């Protein structure tokens, strides 16, 4: 905590500055030591080999060997201790059987792995080779052969091999004779011939190496660095330099400490603070607190909240002054911060990932990263989250707790995000259970999330992230401050020997939208091309730094409709300097580039179309308007061709529309651009009117349906039809209509039914009732701005509506009758059945008498009126019998057979009862 | 069936009011027994459908008028389900394949084939072929039309096609050559008048001949429209008066106003207003071709004789582009802008000539 507070003290800036310088120094030191290392072996190779050559290849002795190691030690003096150890160790373990064994030790000195391998590959060769009589077939050697002519060959990776020349037997003899001479040290020459040869070969080799160095230099043009240059003069492996050059500056100069971060201080601080909130749970009393915590909720479940809350609040109140209110929120029952996840968002290249890594390291965590390159399917994701948050490395020195960083989370499938959420919310279900069952809780205890998770995304508003947004501590990255970025760029370029003034770097920042990564990459690219001095013009001309920026449609439209300002000297938006003087081509290129990178041609052209007429066009003859529209219709045709014929190669012609519009309509004024809604609105309205028409058509009877189509409906019929169904009606009760009027009314209703129109009562927002025509075809044919058509009054519509209902009912009944005539009969029966029992009470006495008289054969059991329900199968019979009602006997059987019965008593009103429906009275 | 259009529609070939020669020819065609595929075309409101229904009645008798609507669903090879409504009697089937949009080929292939493949059971009592009536053939896609070619030949024994469209220009040649093309022209003004008068007589109304003439002119000899207008007049005012104003369709009025707006002022702002009006027309389901046609008609009547050729040339040019393209509004507006430019130049030249 203390060191953390220190960080935010005043010395923050100091620190930073010093840190930078220190870093520079450290790096310089490091490099020089490296240099030393490299130089050591490079120089010594030849010497060692000379010495080794002197050795008798036939019988290596222990003494000899010791001497050699001594020499080697002396020679290696310059190099570091560690490296010196390695060869000696090697020697101890396996005493070399031949001088060839020094090869591996040699290779150890040079870092790249390629040589390593080649060196080892040579080892198995050695025992097979009898040193004196080397087989003639073995022509490719790792070392210059002791005897015979050879040619040294250096391959592209810098490793050197020697090709033995085929020689006469005579010379071979001479050579073999000479060898013992040199062996004994009795040579005639001051320097043994082998050594001379070696020197010669070495010289040649050096030349070749230098040559190749120069070539690689030309090719990669990367080794013009001040620091690298001396290395290349030395016998440096070209590979090494290459390896160094291929390392991206972005990685090399990425901040390693909190103080080196370029991103906004406030953001950094917030994130760090949030991360520090975890300290209680992760570090605070790591081993001790956990069991205590597990006890606490069980022990004082009731009084737990206030206690803990007070404590926490007191503890954190000290920092409240500085922190954001989110950060001051109290810890939950597990002493975790309220938000378990931090979600960083912002455009690419601002250093979000770097920030997360640096801060996590700074706070003492071991970073575990999951990014888009990993498999993020649900199961794997779950597993990885669990591994990262629940476990911890046991082996190794890495004993720090994990901090999970989920990078590029906006690309993750929503299933994965749901899993993450489930992990976050685990404690909820768990907390409830914890109160009741401690045993169960212990089992589950490990599944609570106790490690911080940092998520990073570019687009915060991806639908999949929606649930996460509510539960995460959101941190939006603001733009990097150009001044800070420029400063850093200046440092980098200075260190790399690239001269660049602040203005140039500023314009670079501006061009890349303060994208740190893009800036540094551009610098490296320019540097890699051999540029020593960076000026404004190169920055302007280079198109590398420009990524396919997604600037947004409004920006594009604005660029198209606005002439670039003359006074704008710095490049910023592109290449335009002075639009008046020959800037046309540049403007062309600029707009083309913008249009190309936006890609949404459809939307772009729609926006152009919607806005071009409201521009200040000095166009009295409408020529440019005509031309613009010609272009629009051309691009529409191209589009159609593309979509229809799947001919996507035509796509390349689409962005030129924007260029044309720029040259036709660009103006110095700032344009007011509206988002193009018109097309969308039009299509929705078209769809709704189509739907209204098709609902209308759907229920029109077939006889008429066959005569009309949607087209004829809109063009000819509907308007007039709506006129026709608005006749003049007298505002009186329809009963009082004259026959003529009644006929008219009838026709009207007929028409409306035939064309599937009806009035529906509706309530306006003001509370008034109106009748609206259904389906709503009125809107389809009526135009605003035309004189309104005559409308029927509310009463008239009401009347019509009522009449229509009746007519519909009548028709339905008729239809039903037509379809099955029995229904009506049945209906009557039903009615009677309902009506039957009631009057039956009145006549119960008499009926019983009659039934007794007739002695029903079919039904011996009497007194059914008490039960009133007759068996089903006998129901159809009575319908035929009801006709005759005169004879008592017949009546008796009828009564016996049916459950319905009535007798008409003249003059009495209570004799017959039946249900009467309103519709029968209408 | 209470609109006059529906009520007084002739149901047999003998009762047709105009083009009686053609009706007689059709009757002969039916009687001679060798009935070909037909392609009936002509402007809307000329009585194509009436004629076809009369023909069907002549072929099969009154049973053909018992119509029913059937909802059919066809599964396309792409597993997409297509819902389509057909109107059918026992003897014929009426389909509008263009209801299925881009999938109309499937409708042709599946629906028509199934109908065409089934044989009539009792060929002694009725005709040995069924009739499939395809409406709006000009809106069929090329694919669908090509799919139709083979079907037309292959199932000749069991099925006849009657194609029905407003123009043949979008019907591919092979199909045209397989059909007997029958053009149904618009009735003349007199014929429209006589029909109107007879209908009014049947209704027990008295239609003054001047009004009849006026109606027939306003309707553009479209008989359906004429009858509807007449009925609307009747609703508006009865007894008829000679100088009664005849109700028009709204879109025509709107289009005329648009044309007037174009002629009265030529600026980008006005063009913007016109665009709004064009959108309005399009969203009211008025096809762009018809808007174009209407505009040209109105504009030509408004502009000078010297400009007429150029304007009509431009109209043809932009209409062609409109047919090729997708977004009608671009092409319509392009035409309007072009007209504005031409017209403005002409007017300014005229002014200059007057001044000097």
mmCIF file of N, CA and C in Angstrom, chain A residues 602 606 609-610 612-613 620-622 625-626 629-630 632-633 636-637 640 678-679 682 685-686 689 700 702 705-707 709 711-712 715-717 719-721 723-724 726-728 740 747 750-751 755 779-784 786 789, chain B residues 2-3 6-7 9 44 49-50 53 67 69 87 94 136 222 224 228 231 234-236 247-251 254 257 271-272 275 279-285 287 290 318 321 324-327 329-331 333-334 337-338 340-341 344:
data_model
loop_
_atom_site.group_PDB
_atom_site.id
_atom_site.type_symbol
_atom_site.label_atom_id
_atom_site.label_comp_id
_atom_site.label_asym_id
_atom_site.label_seq_id
_atom_site.Cartn_x
_atom_site.Cartn_y
_atom_site.Cartn_z
ATOM 1 N N UNK A 602 -22.726 1.288 -50.104
ATOM 2 C CA UNK A 602 -24.173 1.480 -50.171
ATOM 3 C C UNK A 602 -24.590 2.655 -49.277
ATOM 4 N N UNK A 606 -25.778 6.450 -50.295
ATOM 5 C CA UNK A 606 -27.070 6.915 -49.804
ATOM 6 C C UNK A 606 -26.921 8.253 -49.078
ATOM 7 N N UNK A 609 -26.388 10.947 -51.558
ATOM 8 C CA UNK A 609 -27.624 11.270 -52.254
ATOM 9 C C UNK A 609 -28.532 12.125 -51.379
ATOM 10 N N UNK A 610 -28.601 11.774 -50.124
ATOM 11 C CA UNK A 610 -29.510 12.518 -49.251
ATOM 12 C C UNK A 610 -29.021 13.931 -48.970
ATOM 13 N N UNK A 612 -26.549 15.862 -50.925
ATOM 14 C CA UNK A 612 -25.857 16.716 -51.886
ATOM 15 C C UNK A 612 -26.685 17.928 -52.284
ATOM 16 N N UNK A 613 -27.984 17.776 -52.227
ATOM 17 C CA UNK A 613 -28.796 18.908 -52.687
ATOM 18 C C UNK A 613 -28.812 20.033 -51.669
ATOM 19 N N UNK A 620 -26.112 27.178 -61.283
ATOM 20 C CA UNK A 620 -27.358 27.716 -61.830
ATOM 21 C C UNK A 620 -27.932 26.836 -62.936
ATOM 22 N N UNK A 621 -27.073 26.141 -63.640
ATOM 23 C CA UNK A 621 -27.577 25.364 -64.779
ATOM 24 C C UNK A 621 -27.903 23.925 -64.428
ATOM 25 N N UNK A 622 -27.698 23.595 -63.181
ATOM 26 C CA UNK A 622 -27.994 22.245 -62.696
ATOM 27 C C UNK A 622 -27.152 21.173 -63.385
ATOM 28 N N UNK A 625 -25.588 18.837 -60.800
ATOM 29 C CA UNK A 625 -26.626 17.976 -60.223
ATOM 30 C C UNK A 625 -26.923 16.830 -61.174
ATOM 31 N N UNK A 626 -27.048 17.200 -62.455
ATOM 32 C CA UNK A 626 -27.334 16.161 -63.438
ATOM 33 C C UNK A 626 -26.217 15.127 -63.466
ATOM 34 N N UNK A 629 -26.281 12.903 -60.503
ATOM 35 C CA UNK A 629 -27.343 11.902 -60.566
ATOM 36 C C UNK A 629 -27.009 10.829 -61.590
ATOM 37 N N UNK A 630 -26.333 11.245 -62.664
ATOM 38 C CA UNK A 630 -25.897 10.243 -63.627
ATOM 39 C C UNK A 630 -24.954 9.251 -62.967
ATOM 40 N N UNK A 632 -24.848 8.584 -59.800
ATOM 41 C CA UNK A 632 -25.601 7.768 -58.853
ATOM 42 C C UNK A 632 -26.301 6.626 -59.564
ATOM 43 N N UNK A 633 -26.898 6.965 -60.695
ATOM 44 C CA UNK A 633 -27.636 5.904 -61.376
ATOM 45 C C UNK A 633 -26.665 4.888 -61.959
ATOM 46 N N UNK A 636 -25.708 2.715 -59.138
ATOM 47 C CA UNK A 636 -26.836 1.828 -58.836
ATOM 48 C C UNK A 636 -26.843 0.640 -59.787
ATOM 49 N N UNK A 637 -26.575 0.951 -61.046
ATOM 50 C CA UNK A 637 -26.551 -0.142 -62.030
ATOM 51 C C UNK A 637 -25.420 -1.101 -61.743
ATOM 52 N N UNK A 640 -26.364 -3.238 -58.902
ATOM 53 C CA UNK A 640 -27.329 -4.252 -59.306
ATOM 54 C C UNK A 640 -26.618 -5.396 -60.021
ATOM 55 N N UNK A 678 -33.871 8.478 -45.590
ATOM 56 C CA UNK A 678 -34.986 8.503 -46.542
ATOM 57 C C UNK A 678 -35.268 7.128 -47.133
ATOM 58 N N UNK A 679 -34.200 6.458 -47.562
ATOM 59 C CA UNK A 679 -34.423 5.185 -48.235
ATOM 60 C C UNK A 679 -35.074 4.185 -47.285
ATOM 61 N N UNK A 682 -38.625 5.099 -46.630
ATOM 62 C CA UNK A 682 -39.455 4.790 -47.787
ATOM 63 C C UNK A 682 -39.731 3.305 -47.856
ATOM 64 N N UNK A 685 -42.243 2.254 -45.237
ATOM 65 C CA UNK A 685 -43.603 2.684 -45.559
ATOM 66 C C UNK A 685 -44.177 1.889 -46.717
ATOM 67 N N UNK A 686 -43.315 1.622 -47.669
ATOM 68 C CA UNK A 686 -43.767 0.808 -48.797
ATOM 69 C C UNK A 686 -44.216 -0.555 -48.295
ATOM 70 N N UNK A 689 -47.588 -0.336 -46.566
ATOM 71 C CA UNK A 689 -48.754 -0.210 -47.448
ATOM 72 C C UNK A 689 -48.974 -1.497 -48.241
ATOM 73 N N UNK A 700 -60.742 -11.231 -49.755
ATOM 74 C CA UNK A 700 -61.738 -10.915 -50.775
ATOM 75 C C UNK A 700 -62.184 -12.221 -51.421
ATOM 76 N N UNK A 702 -63.261 -15.177 -53.868
ATOM 77 C CA UNK A 702 -62.532 -15.572 -55.059
ATOM 78 C C UNK A 702 -63.064 -14.935 -56.334
ATOM 79 N N UNK A 705 -61.657 -11.604 -56.346
ATOM 80 C CA UNK A 705 -60.208 -11.683 -56.215
ATOM 81 C C UNK A 705 -59.548 -11.947 -57.555
ATOM 82 N N UNK A 706 -60.218 -12.769 -58.347
ATOM 83 C CA UNK A 706 -59.609 -13.105 -59.622
ATOM 84 C C UNK A 706 -59.560 -11.918 -60.582
ATOM 85 N N UNK A 707 -60.421 -10.952 -60.332
ATOM 86 C CA UNK A 707 -60.443 -9.817 -61.266
ATOM 87 C C UNK A 707 -59.482 -8.705 -60.888
ATOM 88 N N UNK A 709 -55.864 -7.177 -59.089
ATOM 89 C CA UNK A 709 -54.521 -7.454 -58.595
ATOM 90 C C UNK A 709 -54.135 -6.290 -57.705
ATOM 91 N N UNK A 711 -51.855 -4.246 -58.138
ATOM 92 C CA UNK A 711 -51.553 -3.064 -58.939
ATOM 93 C C UNK A 711 -52.816 -2.317 -59.322
ATOM 94 N N UNK A 712 -53.783 -3.079 -59.828
ATOM 95 C CA UNK A 712 -55.005 -2.405 -60.257
ATOM 96 C C UNK A 712 -55.736 -1.825 -59.052
ATOM 97 N N UNK A 715 -53.859 1.474 -58.406
ATOM 98 C CA UNK A 715 -53.912 2.460 -59.478
ATOM 99 C C UNK A 715 -55.335 2.911 -59.777
ATOM 100 N N UNK A 716 -56.233 1.967 -59.843
ATOM 101 C CA UNK A 716 -57.573 2.325 -60.309
ATOM 102 C C UNK A 716 -58.621 2.289 -59.208
ATOM 103 N N UNK A 717 -58.646 1.159 -58.514
ATOM 104 C CA UNK A 717 -59.861 0.868 -57.765
ATOM 105 C C UNK A 717 -59.977 1.637 -56.460
ATOM 106 N N UNK A 719 -59.004 4.323 -54.708
ATOM 107 C CA UNK A 719 -59.428 5.696 -54.473
ATOM 108 C C UNK A 719 -60.911 5.861 -54.748
ATOM 109 N N UNK A 720 -61.316 5.322 -55.890
ATOM 110 C CA UNK A 720 -62.707 5.481 -56.273
ATOM 111 C C UNK A 720 -63.617 4.653 -55.386
ATOM 112 N N UNK A 721 -63.095 3.508 -54.998
ATOM 113 C CA UNK A 721 -63.897 2.655 -54.124
ATOM 114 C C UNK A 721 -64.175 3.367 -52.802
ATOM 115 N N UNK A 723 -64.422 6.442 -52.424
ATOM 116 C CA UNK A 723 -65.473 7.439 -52.680
ATOM 117 C C UNK A 723 -66.846 6.791 -52.709
ATOM 118 N N UNK A 724 -66.865 5.631 -53.319
ATOM 119 C CA UNK A 724 -68.162 4.983 -53.517
ATOM 120 C C UNK A 724 -68.766 4.551 -52.184
ATOM 121 N N UNK A 726 -68.749 6.051 -49.563
ATOM 122 C CA UNK A 726 -69.146 7.190 -48.735
ATOM 123 C C UNK A 726 -70.382 7.877 -49.307
ATOM 124 N N UNK A 727 -71.490 7.197 -49.368
ATOM 125 C CA UNK A 727 -72.670 7.846 -49.937
ATOM 126 C C UNK A 727 -73.289 8.819 -48.929
ATOM 127 N N UNK A 728 -74.201 9.640 -49.457
ATOM 128 C CA UNK A 728 -74.906 10.546 -48.544
ATOM 129 C C UNK A 728 -76.027 9.765 -47.881
ATOM 130 N N UNK A 740 -85.740 3.016 -51.407
ATOM 131 C CA UNK A 740 -84.608 3.367 -52.266
ATOM 132 C C UNK A 740 -83.331 3.469 -51.414
ATOM 133 N N UNK A 747 -76.626 -2.114 -50.880
ATOM 134 C CA UNK A 747 -75.562 -2.197 -51.884
ATOM 135 C C UNK A 747 -74.220 -1.807 -51.282
ATOM 136 N N UNK A 750 -72.973 -4.493 -49.177
ATOM 137 C CA UNK A 750 -72.559 -5.561 -50.083
ATOM 138 C C UNK A 750 -71.161 -5.300 -50.619
ATOM 139 N N UNK A 751 -70.960 -4.090 -51.065
ATOM 140 C CA UNK A 751 -69.662 -3.720 -51.631
ATOM 141 C C UNK A 751 -68.565 -3.847 -50.596
ATOM 142 N N UNK A 755 -65.355 -6.346 -50.737
ATOM 143 C CA UNK A 755 -63.961 -5.900 -50.787
ATOM 144 C C UNK A 755 -63.287 -5.958 -49.420
ATOM 145 N N UNK A 779 -54.602 4.959 -45.992
ATOM 146 C CA UNK A 779 -53.292 5.602 -46.059
ATOM 147 C C UNK A 779 -52.553 5.246 -47.343
ATOM 148 N N UNK A 780 -52.909 4.097 -47.887
ATOM 149 C CA UNK A 780 -52.185 3.663 -49.081
ATOM 150 C C UNK A 780 -52.497 4.554 -50.273
ATOM 151 N N UNK A 781 -53.717 5.020 -50.348
ATOM 152 C CA UNK A 781 -54.082 5.755 -51.557
ATOM 153 C C UNK A 781 -54.231 7.251 -51.326
ATOM 154 N N UNK A 782 -54.293 7.661 -50.102
ATOM 155 C CA UNK A 782 -54.469 9.092 -49.859
ATOM 156 C C UNK A 782 -53.114 9.774 -49.786
ATOM 157 N N UNK A 783 -53.018 10.931 -50.409
ATOM 158 C CA UNK A 783 -51.772 11.692 -50.364
ATOM 159 C C UNK A 783 -51.965 12.924 -49.501
ATOM 160 N N UNK A 784 -50.941 13.227 -48.774
ATOM 161 C CA UNK A 784 -51.023 14.449 -47.993
ATOM 162 C C UNK A 784 -50.882 15.642 -48.921
ATOM 163 N N UNK A 786 -53.254 16.968 -50.601
ATOM 164 C CA UNK A 786 -54.374 17.056 -51.524
ATOM 165 C C UNK A 786 -55.623 17.401 -50.732
ATOM 166 N N UNK A 789 -60.825 14.151 -48.920
ATOM 167 C CA UNK A 789 -62.043 13.590 -49.491
ATOM 168 C C UNK A 789 -63.179 13.693 -48.480
ATOM 169 N N UNK B 2 -71.440 -5.928 -55.740
ATOM 170 C CA UNK B 2 -72.378 -4.833 -55.932
ATOM 171 C C UNK B 2 -71.759 -3.652 -56.632
ATOM 172 N N UNK B 3 -70.417 -3.658 -56.790
ATOM 173 C CA UNK B 3 -69.856 -2.598 -57.638
ATOM 174 C C UNK B 3 -70.308 -2.842 -59.069
ATOM 175 N N UNK B 6 -68.316 -5.138 -61.147
ATOM 176 C CA UNK B 6 -68.472 -6.573 -60.946
ATOM 177 C C UNK B 6 -69.850 -7.057 -61.386
ATOM 178 N N UNK B 7 -70.816 -6.185 -61.115
ATOM 179 C CA UNK B 7 -72.197 -6.608 -61.345
ATOM 180 C C UNK B 7 -72.498 -6.808 -62.824
ATOM 181 N N UNK B 9 -70.415 -7.277 -65.368
ATOM 182 C CA UNK B 9 -69.325 -7.833 -66.174
ATOM 183 C C UNK B 9 -69.879 -8.957 -67.024
ATOM 184 N N UNK B 44 -54.079 -2.132 -69.024
ATOM 185 C CA UNK B 44 -54.996 -2.508 -67.960
ATOM 186 C C UNK B 44 -56.328 -1.797 -68.151
ATOM 187 N N UNK B 49 -59.001 -9.890 -68.611
ATOM 188 C CA UNK B 49 -59.408 -10.947 -67.695
ATOM 189 C C UNK B 49 -60.837 -11.386 -67.998
ATOM 190 N N UNK B 50 -61.696 -10.400 -68.269
ATOM 191 C CA UNK B 50 -63.069 -10.709 -68.614
ATOM 192 C C UNK B 50 -63.110 -11.646 -69.818
ATOM 193 N N UNK B 53 -61.971 -15.126 -68.854
ATOM 194 C CA UNK B 53 -62.974 -15.876 -68.103
ATOM 195 C C UNK B 53 -64.114 -16.314 -69.007
ATOM 196 N N UNK B 67 -65.389 -20.611 -58.037
ATOM 197 C CA UNK B 67 -63.973 -20.436 -57.731
ATOM 198 C C UNK B 67 -63.716 -20.666 -56.254
ATOM 199 N N UNK B 69 -60.354 -20.182 -53.332
ATOM 200 C CA UNK B 69 -58.968 -19.752 -53.096
ATOM 201 C C UNK B 69 -58.245 -20.833 -52.336
ATOM 202 N N UNK B 87 -56.113 -19.362 -57.229
ATOM 203 C CA UNK B 87 -57.562 -19.361 -57.395
ATOM 204 C C UNK B 87 -57.875 -20.469 -58.384
ATOM 205 N N UNK B 94 -55.470 -20.606 -61.358
ATOM 206 C CA UNK B 94 -54.896 -19.295 -61.631
ATOM 207 C C UNK B 94 -53.803 -19.013 -60.607
ATOM 208 N N UNK B 136 -49.611 -11.764 -64.706
ATOM 209 C CA UNK B 136 -48.423 -10.902 -64.599
ATOM 210 C C UNK B 136 -47.156 -11.612 -65.055
ATOM 211 N N UNK B 222 -59.745 3.493 -69.794
ATOM 212 C CA UNK B 222 -59.668 2.310 -68.938
ATOM 213 C C UNK B 222 -61.072 2.036 -68.426
ATOM 214 N N UNK B 224 -62.460 -0.185 -66.521
ATOM 215 C CA UNK B 224 -62.676 -0.436 -65.103
ATOM 216 C C UNK B 224 -62.754 0.886 -64.334
ATOM 217 N N UNK B 228 -65.924 2.739 -62.396
ATOM 218 C CA UNK B 228 -65.793 3.149 -61.000
ATOM 219 C C UNK B 228 -66.034 4.646 -60.858
ATOM 220 N N UNK B 231 -69.649 5.352 -61.054
ATOM 221 C CA UNK B 231 -70.350 5.026 -59.828
ATOM 222 C C UNK B 231 -70.048 6.042 -58.735
ATOM 223 N N UNK B 234 -72.089 8.913 -59.271
ATOM 224 C CA UNK B 234 -73.450 8.636 -58.841
ATOM 225 C C UNK B 234 -73.571 8.825 -57.319
ATOM 226 N N UNK B 235 -72.550 8.368 -56.607
ATOM 227 C CA UNK B 235 -72.573 8.513 -55.158
ATOM 228 C C UNK B 235 -72.485 9.991 -54.793
ATOM 229 N N UNK B 236 -71.677 10.683 -55.563
ATOM 230 C CA UNK B 236 -71.450 12.093 -55.273
ATOM 231 C C UNK B 236 -72.731 12.911 -55.469
ATOM 232 N N UNK B 247 -64.608 12.485 -60.098
ATOM 233 C CA UNK B 247 -63.522 12.179 -59.155
ATOM 234 C C UNK B 247 -62.381 11.429 -59.840
ATOM 235 N N UNK B 248 -61.195 11.803 -59.413
ATOM 236 C CA UNK B 248 -60.017 11.158 -60.000
ATOM 237 C C UNK B 248 -59.282 10.383 -58.925
ATOM 238 N N UNK B 249 -58.364 9.591 -59.387
ATOM 239 C CA UNK B 249 -57.524 8.907 -58.398
ATOM 240 C C UNK B 249 -56.504 9.907 -57.849
ATOM 241 N N UNK B 250 -56.220 9.742 -56.595
ATOM 242 C CA UNK B 250 -55.365 10.716 -55.912
ATOM 243 C C UNK B 250 -53.969 10.797 -56.502
ATOM 244 N N UNK B 251 -53.429 9.648 -56.830
ATOM 245 C CA UNK B 251 -52.035 9.662 -57.264
ATOM 246 C C UNK B 251 -51.862 10.434 -58.553
ATOM 247 N N UNK B 254 -51.733 14.010 -57.659
ATOM 248 C CA UNK B 254 -50.466 14.293 -56.999
ATOM 249 C C UNK B 254 -49.329 14.376 -58.010
ATOM 250 N N UNK B 257 -49.474 17.590 -59.924
ATOM 251 C CA UNK B 257 -48.941 18.709 -59.130
ATOM 252 C C UNK B 257 -47.424 18.677 -59.097
ATOM 253 N N UNK B 271 -35.727 20.637 -56.498
ATOM 254 C CA UNK B 271 -35.462 19.235 -56.785
ATOM 255 C C UNK B 271 -35.617 18.396 -55.507
ATOM 256 N N UNK B 272 -35.188 18.986 -54.416
ATOM 257 C CA UNK B 272 -35.323 18.300 -53.124
ATOM 258 C C UNK B 272 -36.805 18.068 -52.801
ATOM 259 N N UNK B 275 -38.136 15.410 -54.897
ATOM 260 C CA UNK B 275 -37.705 14.096 -54.426
ATOM 261 C C UNK B 275 -38.659 13.570 -53.352
ATOM 262 N N UNK B 279 -40.779 10.157 -53.600
ATOM 263 C CA UNK B 279 -40.771 9.130 -52.552
ATOM 264 C C UNK B 279 -42.195 8.806 -52.113
ATOM 265 N N UNK B 280 -42.960 9.859 -51.960
ATOM 266 C CA UNK B 280 -44.349 9.688 -51.530
ATOM 267 C C UNK B 280 -45.101 8.786 -52.508
ATOM 268 N N UNK B 281 -44.907 9.079 -53.784
ATOM 269 C CA UNK B 281 -45.578 8.267 -54.794
ATOM 270 C C UNK B 281 -45.109 6.817 -54.723
ATOM 271 N N UNK B 282 -43.817 6.653 -54.573
ATOM 272 C CA UNK B 282 -43.283 5.280 -54.555
ATOM 273 C C UNK B 282 -43.800 4.509 -53.354
ATOM 274 N N UNK B 283 -43.891 5.201 -52.219
ATOM 275 C CA UNK B 283 -44.344 4.476 -51.040
ATOM 276 C C UNK B 283 -45.837 4.172 -51.085
ATOM 277 N N UNK B 284 -46.535 4.807 -51.995
ATOM 278 C CA UNK B 284 -47.945 4.459 -52.143
ATOM 279 C C UNK B 284 -48.131 3.359 -53.169
ATOM 280 N N UNK B 285 -47.081 2.585 -53.366
ATOM 281 C CA UNK B 285 -47.151 1.415 -54.240
ATOM 282 C C UNK B 285 -47.389 1.757 -55.702
ATOM 283 N N UNK B 287 -45.905 1.969 -59.177
ATOM 284 C CA UNK B 287 -44.664 1.491 -59.789
ATOM 285 C C UNK B 287 -43.904 2.639 -60.470
ATOM 286 N N UNK B 290 -44.693 3.726 -64.005
ATOM 287 C CA UNK B 290 -45.924 4.493 -64.178
ATOM 288 C C UNK B 290 -45.713 5.944 -63.760
ATOM 289 N N UNK B 318 -33.629 7.361 -69.330
ATOM 290 C CA UNK B 318 -33.641 7.107 -67.888
ATOM 291 C C UNK B 318 -34.565 5.955 -67.511
ATOM 292 N N UNK B 321 -32.527 2.913 -67.848
ATOM 293 C CA UNK B 321 -31.631 2.747 -66.697
ATOM 294 C C UNK B 321 -32.421 2.282 -65.476
ATOM 295 N N UNK B 324 -32.880 -1.266 -65.503
ATOM 296 C CA UNK B 324 -31.669 -2.028 -65.229
ATOM 297 C C UNK B 324 -31.265 -1.940 -63.765
ATOM 298 N N UNK B 325 -31.603 -0.814 -63.168
ATOM 299 C CA UNK B 325 -31.110 -0.575 -61.817
ATOM 300 C C UNK B 325 -32.041 -1.102 -60.753
ATOM 301 N N UNK B 326 -31.760 -0.673 -59.560
ATOM 302 C CA UNK B 326 -32.503 -1.183 -58.427
ATOM 303 C C UNK B 326 -33.224 -0.082 -57.673
ATOM 304 N N UNK B 327 -32.571 1.064 -57.557
ATOM 305 C CA UNK B 327 -33.160 2.132 -56.770
ATOM 306 C C UNK B 327 -33.846 3.115 -57.704
ATOM 307 N N UNK B 329 -35.590 5.671 -57.245
ATOM 308 C CA UNK B 329 -35.590 7.095 -56.945
ATOM 309 C C UNK B 329 -34.430 7.803 -57.614
ATOM 310 N N UNK B 330 -33.280 7.179 -57.712
ATOM 311 C CA UNK B 330 -32.128 7.793 -58.370
ATOM 312 C C UNK B 330 -32.464 8.156 -59.807
ATOM 313 N N UNK B 331 -33.060 7.206 -60.481
ATOM 314 C CA UNK B 331 -33.284 7.397 -61.909
ATOM 315 C C UNK B 331 -34.395 8.394 -62.160
ATOM 316 N N UNK B 333 -35.146 10.819 -60.196
ATOM 317 C CA UNK B 333 -34.630 12.151 -59.895
ATOM 318 C C UNK B 333 -33.665 12.610 -60.975
ATOM 319 N N UNK B 334 -32.895 11.676 -61.498
ATOM 320 C CA UNK B 334 -31.989 12.035 -62.583
ATOM 321 C C UNK B 334 -32.767 12.581 -63.760
ATOM 322 N N UNK B 337 -33.984 16.075 -62.861
ATOM 323 C CA UNK B 337 -32.901 17.061 -62.908
ATOM 324 C C UNK B 337 -32.536 17.391 -64.340
ATOM 325 N N UNK B 338 -32.508 16.376 -65.153
ATOM 326 C CA UNK B 338 -32.156 16.596 -66.559
ATOM 327 C C UNK B 338 -33.200 17.484 -67.223
ATOM 328 N N UNK B 340 -35.068 19.598 -65.756
ATOM 329 C CA UNK B 340 -34.901 20.944 -65.221
ATOM 330 C C UNK B 340 -33.796 21.676 -65.959
ATOM 331 N N UNK B 341 -32.678 20.982 -66.153
ATOM 332 C CA UNK B 341 -31.546 21.621 -66.829
ATOM 333 C C UNK B 341 -31.920 22.039 -68.240
ATOM 334 N N UNK B 344 -34.517 24.867 -68.183
ATOM 335 C CA UNK B 344 -33.976 26.138 -67.734
ATOM 336 C C UNK B 344 -33.146 26.787 -68.835
#
